mmCIF file of N, CA and C in Angstrom:
data_model
loop_
_atom_site.group_PDB
_atom_site.id
_atom_site.type_symbol
_atom_site.label_atom_id
_atom_site.label_comp_id
_atom_site.label_asym_id
_atom_site.label_seq_id
_atom_site.Cartn_x
_atom_site.Cartn_y
_atom_site.Cartn_z
ATOM 1 N N UNK A 1 13.420 52.287 52.554
ATOM 2 C CA UNK A 1 12.409 52.516 53.559
ATOM 3 C C UNK A 1 12.617 51.538 54.690
ATOM 4 N N UNK A 2 12.494 52.053 55.905
ATOM 5 C CA UNK A 2 12.479 51.176 57.070
ATOM 6 C C UNK A 2 11.057 50.669 57.229
ATOM 7 N N UNK A 3 10.815 49.447 56.786
ATOM 8 C CA UNK A 3 9.462 48.906 56.825
ATOM 9 C C UNK A 3 9.103 48.454 58.229
ATOM 10 N N UNK A 4 10.038 47.802 58.904
ATOM 11 C CA UNK A 4 9.771 47.283 60.246
ATOM 12 C C UNK A 4 10.876 47.708 61.203
ATOM 13 N N UNK A 5 10.911 48.986 61.603
ATOM 14 C CA UNK A 5 11.944 49.399 62.554
ATOM 15 C C UNK A 5 11.711 48.744 63.907
ATOM 16 N N UNK A 6 12.757 48.674 64.736
ATOM 17 C CA UNK A 6 12.615 48.032 66.041
ATOM 18 C C UNK A 6 11.635 48.776 66.926
ATOM 19 N N UNK A 7 11.468 50.062 66.702
ATOM 20 C CA UNK A 7 10.425 50.821 67.395
ATOM 21 C C UNK A 7 10.017 51.994 66.511
ATOM 22 N N UNK A 8 8.846 52.505 66.740
ATOM 23 C CA UNK A 8 8.364 53.646 65.967
ATOM 24 C C UNK A 8 7.739 53.255 64.650
ATOM 25 N N UNK A 9 7.392 54.282 63.900
ATOM 26 C CA UNK A 9 6.699 54.127 62.635
ATOM 27 C C UNK A 9 7.701 53.974 61.484
ATOM 28 N N UNK A 10 7.368 53.206 60.467
ATOM 29 C CA UNK A 10 8.215 53.060 59.292
ATOM 30 C C UNK A 10 8.360 54.391 58.572
ATOM 31 N N UNK A 11 9.576 54.648 58.044
ATOM 32 C CA UNK A 11 9.836 55.912 57.342
ATOM 33 C C UNK A 11 10.610 55.633 56.067
ATOM 34 N N UNK A 12 10.393 56.480 55.077
ATOM 35 C CA UNK A 12 11.138 56.384 53.818
ATOM 36 C C UNK A 12 12.463 57.129 54.002
ATOM 37 N N UNK A 13 13.539 56.380 54.231
ATOM 38 C CA UNK A 13 14.838 57.009 54.454
ATOM 39 C C UNK A 13 15.721 56.957 53.211
ATOM 40 N N UNK A 14 15.347 56.180 52.230
ATOM 41 C CA UNK A 14 16.153 56.048 51.017
ATOM 42 C C UNK A 14 16.365 57.370 50.303
ATOM 43 N N UNK A 15 15.315 58.193 50.226
ATOM 44 C CA UNK A 15 15.438 59.490 49.561
ATOM 45 C C UNK A 15 16.471 60.375 50.246
ATOM 46 N N UNK A 16 16.475 60.380 51.574
ATOM 47 C CA UNK A 16 17.437 61.199 52.320
ATOM 48 C C UNK A 16 18.865 60.717 52.083
ATOM 49 N N UNK A 17 19.062 59.421 52.022
ATOM 50 C CA UNK A 17 20.399 58.869 51.791
ATOM 51 C C UNK A 17 20.892 59.238 50.400
ATOM 52 N N UNK A 18 20.051 59.044 49.394
ATOM 53 C CA UNK A 18 20.437 59.378 48.020
ATOM 54 C C UNK A 18 20.690 60.876 47.884
ATOM 55 N N UNK A 19 19.849 61.712 48.510
ATOM 56 C CA UNK A 19 20.044 63.165 48.445
ATOM 57 C C UNK A 19 21.364 63.572 49.092
ATOM 58 N N UNK A 20 21.775 62.865 50.149
ATOM 59 C CA UNK A 20 23.051 63.168 50.807
ATOM 60 C C UNK A 20 24.238 62.744 49.935
ATOM 61 N N UNK A 21 24.150 61.583 49.321
ATOM 62 C CA UNK A 21 25.246 61.090 48.491
ATOM 63 C C UNK A 21 25.374 61.846 47.176
ATOM 64 N N UNK A 22 24.242 62.252 46.604
ATOM 65 C CA UNK A 22 24.234 62.911 45.306
ATOM 66 C C UNK A 22 23.423 64.202 45.397
ATOM 67 N N UNK A 23 24.052 65.316 45.789
ATOM 68 C CA UNK A 23 23.333 66.584 45.941
ATOM 69 C C UNK A 23 22.652 67.021 44.646
ATOM 70 N N UNK A 24 21.642 67.859 44.810
ATOM 71 C CA UNK A 24 20.866 68.366 43.674
ATOM 72 C C UNK A 24 21.799 69.010 42.647
ATOM 73 N N UNK A 25 21.586 68.678 41.389
ATOM 74 C CA UNK A 25 22.391 69.244 40.319
ATOM 75 C C UNK A 25 23.595 68.403 39.935
ATOM 76 N N UNK A 26 23.902 67.382 40.713
ATOM 77 C CA UNK A 26 25.006 66.486 40.365
ATOM 78 C C UNK A 26 24.427 65.192 39.810
ATOM 79 N N UNK A 27 25.146 64.587 38.867
ATOM 80 C CA UNK A 27 24.612 63.381 38.238
ATOM 81 C C UNK A 27 25.008 62.091 38.953
ATOM 82 N N UNK A 28 25.898 62.152 39.925
ATOM 83 C CA UNK A 28 26.272 60.971 40.688
ATOM 84 C C UNK A 28 27.246 60.040 39.979
ATOM 85 N N UNK A 29 27.768 60.458 38.852
ATOM 86 C CA UNK A 29 28.700 59.606 38.118
ATOM 87 C C UNK A 29 30.055 59.587 38.810
ATOM 88 N N UNK A 30 30.674 58.433 38.820
ATOM 89 C CA UNK A 30 31.994 58.255 39.417
ATOM 90 C C UNK A 30 32.954 57.873 38.302
ATOM 91 N N UNK A 31 33.887 58.763 37.972
ATOM 92 C CA UNK A 31 34.830 58.419 36.902
ATOM 93 C C UNK A 31 35.781 57.310 37.346
ATOM 94 N N UNK A 32 35.946 56.317 36.501
ATOM 95 C CA UNK A 32 36.810 55.182 36.803
ATOM 96 C C UNK A 32 37.700 54.920 35.594
ATOM 97 N N UNK A 33 38.977 54.668 35.858
ATOM 98 C CA UNK A 33 39.913 54.288 34.810
ATOM 99 C C UNK A 33 40.444 52.908 35.169
ATOM 100 N N UNK A 34 40.349 51.961 34.257
ATOM 101 C CA UNK A 34 40.872 50.613 34.471
ATOM 102 C C UNK A 34 42.039 50.383 33.522
ATOM 103 N N UNK A 35 43.098 49.798 34.048
ATOM 104 C CA UNK A 35 44.290 49.510 33.247
ATOM 105 C C UNK A 35 44.488 47.997 33.238
ATOM 106 N N UNK A 36 44.565 47.411 32.049
ATOM 107 C CA UNK A 36 44.788 45.969 31.930
ATOM 108 C C UNK A 36 45.973 45.719 31.013
ATOM 109 N N UNK A 37 46.436 44.499 31.005
ATOM 110 C CA UNK A 37 47.534 44.135 30.124
ATOM 111 C C UNK A 37 48.524 43.229 30.818
ATOM 112 N N UNK A 38 49.617 42.944 30.147
ATOM 113 C CA UNK A 38 50.631 42.042 30.672
ATOM 114 C C UNK A 38 51.723 42.785 31.419
ATOM 115 N N UNK A 39 52.229 43.845 30.846
ATOM 116 C CA UNK A 39 53.329 44.604 31.455
ATOM 117 C C UNK A 39 52.994 46.093 31.499
ATOM 118 N N UNK A 40 53.484 46.771 32.540
ATOM 119 C CA UNK A 40 53.379 48.223 32.611
ATOM 120 C C UNK A 40 52.117 48.780 33.232
ATOM 121 N N UNK A 41 51.317 47.940 33.882
ATOM 122 C CA UNK A 41 50.065 48.425 34.460
ATOM 123 C C UNK A 41 50.304 49.421 35.586
ATOM 124 N N UNK A 42 51.217 49.121 36.505
ATOM 125 C CA UNK A 42 51.478 50.020 37.626
ATOM 126 C C UNK A 42 52.024 51.355 37.132
ATOM 127 N N UNK A 43 52.949 51.320 36.204
ATOM 128 C CA UNK A 43 53.508 52.555 35.653
ATOM 129 C C UNK A 43 52.431 53.377 34.967
ATOM 130 N N UNK A 44 51.582 52.717 34.190
ATOM 131 C CA UNK A 44 50.506 53.411 33.495
ATOM 132 C C UNK A 44 49.505 53.992 34.484
ATOM 133 N N UNK A 45 49.150 53.222 35.517
ATOM 134 C CA UNK A 45 48.216 53.717 36.530
ATOM 135 C C UNK A 45 48.797 54.921 37.263
ATOM 136 N N UNK A 46 50.089 54.887 37.565
ATOM 137 C CA UNK A 46 50.732 56.036 38.216
ATOM 138 C C UNK A 46 50.688 57.272 37.329
ATOM 139 N N UNK A 47 50.946 57.091 36.037
ATOM 140 C CA UNK A 47 50.905 58.217 35.107
ATOM 141 C C UNK A 47 49.494 58.807 35.042
ATOM 142 N N UNK A 48 48.496 57.952 34.920
ATOM 143 C CA UNK A 48 47.102 58.411 34.868
ATOM 144 C C UNK A 48 46.737 59.139 36.161
ATOM 145 N N UNK A 49 47.117 58.569 37.300
ATOM 146 C CA UNK A 49 46.828 59.206 38.592
ATOM 147 C C UNK A 49 47.484 60.580 38.673
ATOM 148 N N UNK A 50 48.707 60.684 38.209
ATOM 149 C CA UNK A 50 49.428 61.960 38.222
ATOM 150 C C UNK A 50 48.714 63.000 37.359
ATOM 151 N N UNK A 51 48.283 62.589 36.169
ATOM 152 C CA UNK A 51 47.589 63.505 35.271
ATOM 153 C C UNK A 51 46.246 63.953 35.848
ATOM 154 N N UNK A 52 45.502 63.017 36.431
ATOM 155 C CA UNK A 52 44.209 63.373 37.022
ATOM 156 C C UNK A 52 44.381 64.274 38.234
ATOM 157 N N UNK A 53 45.366 63.968 39.085
ATOM 158 C CA UNK A 53 45.631 64.808 40.254
ATOM 159 C C UNK A 53 46.056 66.206 39.815
ATOM 160 N N UNK A 54 46.843 66.290 38.743
ATOM 161 C CA UNK A 54 47.260 67.581 38.210
ATOM 162 C C UNK A 54 46.101 68.399 37.667
ATOM 163 N N UNK A 55 44.989 67.725 37.373
ATOM 164 C CA UNK A 55 43.778 68.403 36.900
ATOM 165 C C UNK A 55 42.880 68.820 38.050
ATOM 166 N N UNK A 56 43.339 68.563 39.283
ATOM 167 C CA UNK A 56 42.573 68.972 40.453
ATOM 168 C C UNK A 56 41.644 67.922 41.020
ATOM 169 N N UNK A 57 41.660 66.708 40.478
ATOM 170 C CA UNK A 57 40.792 65.651 41.000
ATOM 171 C C UNK A 57 41.445 64.950 42.182
ATOM 172 N N UNK A 58 40.620 64.446 43.067
ATOM 173 C CA UNK A 58 41.121 63.603 44.159
ATOM 174 C C UNK A 58 41.186 62.189 43.609
ATOM 175 N N UNK A 59 42.335 61.562 43.722
ATOM 176 C CA UNK A 59 42.568 60.286 43.046
ATOM 177 C C UNK A 59 42.913 59.196 44.053
ATOM 178 N N UNK A 60 42.289 58.041 43.878
ATOM 179 C CA UNK A 60 42.646 56.840 44.610
ATOM 180 C C UNK A 60 43.170 55.826 43.610
ATOM 181 N N UNK A 61 44.165 55.042 44.001
ATOM 182 C CA UNK A 61 44.771 54.096 43.060
ATOM 183 C C UNK A 61 45.215 52.852 43.820
ATOM 184 N N UNK A 62 44.993 51.703 43.218
ATOM 185 C CA UNK A 62 45.543 50.454 43.734
ATOM 186 C C UNK A 62 46.480 49.898 42.684
ATOM 187 N N UNK A 63 47.593 49.315 43.137
ATOM 188 C CA UNK A 63 48.541 48.697 42.210
ATOM 189 C C UNK A 63 49.365 47.664 42.960
ATOM 190 N N UNK A 64 50.430 47.202 42.359
ATOM 191 C CA UNK A 64 51.235 46.146 42.972
ATOM 192 C C UNK A 64 52.043 46.643 44.170
ATOM 193 N N UNK A 65 52.094 47.959 44.378
ATOM 194 C CA UNK A 65 52.814 48.512 45.528
ATOM 195 C C UNK A 65 51.915 48.812 46.713
ATOM 196 N N UNK A 66 50.603 48.933 46.485
ATOM 197 C CA UNK A 66 49.696 49.239 47.583
ATOM 198 C C UNK A 66 48.502 50.061 47.148
ATOM 199 N N UNK A 67 47.905 50.740 48.135
ATOM 200 C CA UNK A 67 46.749 51.603 47.915
ATOM 201 C C UNK A 67 47.186 53.036 48.194
ATOM 202 N N UNK A 68 46.838 53.943 47.288
ATOM 203 C CA UNK A 68 47.192 55.351 47.418
ATOM 204 C C UNK A 68 45.932 56.195 47.328
ATOM 205 N N UNK A 69 45.828 57.184 48.192
ATOM 206 C CA UNK A 69 44.740 58.152 48.148
ATOM 207 C C UNK A 69 45.370 59.530 48.204
ATOM 208 N N UNK A 70 45.087 60.341 47.196
ATOM 209 C CA UNK A 70 45.677 61.680 47.091
ATOM 210 C C UNK A 70 47.202 61.641 47.184
ATOM 211 N N UNK A 71 47.806 60.631 46.565
ATOM 212 C CA UNK A 71 49.261 60.529 46.526
ATOM 213 C C UNK A 71 49.897 59.955 47.779
ATOM 214 N N UNK A 72 49.110 59.666 48.794
ATOM 215 C CA UNK A 72 49.633 59.133 50.052
ATOM 216 C C UNK A 72 49.334 57.635 50.141
ATOM 217 N N UNK A 73 50.346 56.831 50.440
ATOM 218 C CA UNK A 73 50.152 55.389 50.548
ATOM 219 C C UNK A 73 49.458 55.067 51.866
ATOM 220 N N UNK A 74 48.309 54.377 51.772
ATOM 221 C CA UNK A 74 47.573 54.021 52.983
ATOM 222 C C UNK A 74 47.597 52.523 53.255
ATOM 223 N N UNK A 75 48.111 51.738 52.304
ATOM 224 C CA UNK A 75 48.272 50.295 52.490
ATOM 225 C C UNK A 75 49.387 49.849 51.570
ATOM 226 N N UNK A 76 50.123 48.823 51.977
ATOM 227 C CA UNK A 76 51.219 48.334 51.142
ATOM 228 C C UNK A 76 50.966 46.885 50.749
ATOM 229 N N UNK A 77 51.695 46.438 49.760
ATOM 230 C CA UNK A 77 51.541 45.078 49.262
ATOM 231 C C UNK A 77 50.821 45.077 47.935
ATOM 232 N N UNK A 78 50.718 43.914 47.322
ATOM 233 C CA UNK A 78 50.081 43.788 46.017
ATOM 234 C C UNK A 78 48.570 43.916 46.174
ATOM 235 N N UNK A 79 48.031 45.031 45.773
ATOM 236 C CA UNK A 79 46.594 45.303 45.864
ATOM 237 C C UNK A 79 45.973 45.435 44.482
ATOM 238 N N UNK A 80 46.567 44.781 43.505
ATOM 239 C CA UNK A 80 46.144 44.982 42.121
ATOM 240 C C UNK A 80 45.008 44.081 41.676
ATOM 241 N N UNK A 81 44.751 43.000 42.354
ATOM 242 C CA UNK A 81 43.727 42.065 41.889
ATOM 243 C C UNK A 81 42.659 41.818 42.930
ATOM 244 N N UNK A 82 41.511 41.286 42.518
ATOM 245 C CA UNK A 82 40.402 41.091 43.445
ATOM 246 C C UNK A 82 40.681 40.072 44.540
ATOM 247 N N UNK A 83 41.549 39.110 44.295
ATOM 248 C CA UNK A 83 41.821 38.090 45.304
ATOM 249 C C UNK A 83 43.109 38.352 46.072
ATOM 250 N N UNK A 84 43.885 39.333 45.634
ATOM 251 C CA UNK A 84 45.177 39.584 46.281
ATOM 252 C C UNK A 84 45.003 40.159 47.683
ATOM 253 N N UNK A 85 44.279 41.267 47.780
ATOM 254 C CA UNK A 85 44.085 41.945 49.054
ATOM 255 C C UNK A 85 42.656 42.476 49.125
ATOM 256 N N UNK A 86 41.669 41.642 49.400
ATOM 257 C CA UNK A 86 40.286 42.098 49.354
ATOM 258 C C UNK A 86 39.970 43.229 50.333
ATOM 259 N N UNK A 87 40.758 43.409 51.393
ATOM 260 C CA UNK A 87 40.470 44.460 52.355
ATOM 261 C C UNK A 87 40.736 45.852 51.796
ATOM 262 N N UNK A 88 41.337 45.953 50.615
ATOM 263 C CA UNK A 88 41.623 47.276 50.070
ATOM 264 C C UNK A 88 40.349 48.089 49.867
ATOM 265 N N UNK A 89 39.220 47.428 49.662
ATOM 266 C CA UNK A 89 37.965 48.149 49.477
ATOM 267 C C UNK A 89 37.525 48.816 50.777
ATOM 268 N N UNK A 90 38.079 48.389 51.905
ATOM 269 C CA UNK A 90 37.734 48.981 53.186
ATOM 270 C C UNK A 90 38.590 50.193 53.510
ATOM 271 N N UNK A 91 39.490 50.557 52.606
ATOM 272 C CA UNK A 91 40.342 51.720 52.851
ATOM 273 C C UNK A 91 39.464 52.954 52.995
ATOM 274 N N UNK A 92 39.613 53.695 54.085
ATOM 275 C CA UNK A 92 38.758 54.865 54.259
ATOM 276 C C UNK A 92 38.998 55.893 53.161
ATOM 277 N N UNK A 93 37.957 56.593 52.788
ATOM 278 C CA UNK A 93 38.012 57.706 51.844
ATOM 279 C C UNK A 93 38.293 57.286 50.413
ATOM 280 N N UNK A 94 38.175 56.018 50.082
ATOM 281 C CA UNK A 94 38.473 55.615 48.704
ATOM 282 C C UNK A 94 37.434 54.618 48.215
ATOM 283 N N UNK A 95 36.821 54.919 47.108
ATOM 284 C CA UNK A 95 35.862 53.991 46.513
ATOM 285 C C UNK A 95 36.608 52.915 45.750
ATOM 286 N N UNK A 96 36.036 51.719 45.692
ATOM 287 C CA UNK A 96 36.606 50.678 44.849
ATOM 288 C C UNK A 96 36.535 51.170 43.417
ATOM 289 N N UNK A 97 37.591 51.021 42.695
ATOM 290 C CA UNK A 97 37.635 51.494 41.327
ATOM 291 C C UNK A 97 38.534 52.703 41.188
ATOM 292 N N UNK A 98 38.823 53.357 42.295
ATOM 293 C CA UNK A 98 39.891 54.323 42.214
ATOM 294 C C UNK A 98 39.611 55.762 42.499
ATOM 295 N N UNK A 99 38.643 56.390 41.926
ATOM 296 C CA UNK A 99 38.559 57.840 42.047
ATOM 297 C C UNK A 99 37.576 58.211 43.143
ATOM 298 N N UNK A 100 38.027 59.023 44.052
ATOM 299 C CA UNK A 100 37.211 59.438 45.174
ATOM 300 C C UNK A 100 36.446 60.694 44.790
ATOM 301 N N UNK A 101 35.168 60.762 45.185
ATOM 302 C CA UNK A 101 34.395 61.922 44.765
ATOM 303 C C UNK A 101 34.211 62.961 45.859
ATOM 304 N N UNK A 102 34.316 62.608 47.119
ATOM 305 C CA UNK A 102 34.150 63.550 48.209
ATOM 306 C C UNK A 102 35.169 63.259 49.294
ATOM 307 N N UNK A 103 35.651 64.300 49.980
ATOM 308 C CA UNK A 103 36.702 64.094 50.984
ATOM 309 C C UNK A 103 36.301 63.217 52.144
ATOM 310 N N UNK A 104 35.038 63.216 52.544
ATOM 311 C CA UNK A 104 34.657 62.490 53.739
ATOM 312 C C UNK A 104 33.748 61.288 53.461
ATOM 313 N N UNK A 105 33.713 60.815 52.240
ATOM 314 C CA UNK A 105 32.879 59.690 51.881
ATOM 315 C C UNK A 105 33.502 58.398 52.344
ATOM 316 N N UNK A 106 32.721 57.479 52.852
ATOM 317 C CA UNK A 106 33.214 56.155 53.265
ATOM 318 C C UNK A 106 32.538 55.096 52.414
ATOM 319 N N UNK A 107 33.254 54.051 52.043
ATOM 320 C CA UNK A 107 32.692 53.030 51.153
ATOM 321 C C UNK A 107 31.554 52.260 51.798
ATOM 322 N N UNK A 108 30.682 51.754 50.962
ATOM 323 C CA UNK A 108 29.584 50.935 51.439
ATOM 324 C C UNK A 108 30.066 49.535 51.692
#
């Protein structure tokens, strides 16, 4: 709710925002796959991304080679850890955690 807008009357805008992000009948869940370990994380993440994309899902992935959205590299470099490349969360059309739910969604 806008309690103290710069002008005009306060309005409850939270409901409209939530309704836009999560349309009626959808549960709003975002599927996320995390890969951990010592060796083979990038290879495993690529395999998982390939399988999910083959199932018709739109997939975002970060790894030691960069950031990928729908199989297209949108950033390069080691983007696998939280301190390596923090700007990866600003990549358009990709939620942090990997899987994108809508074509035109932008991260918060």
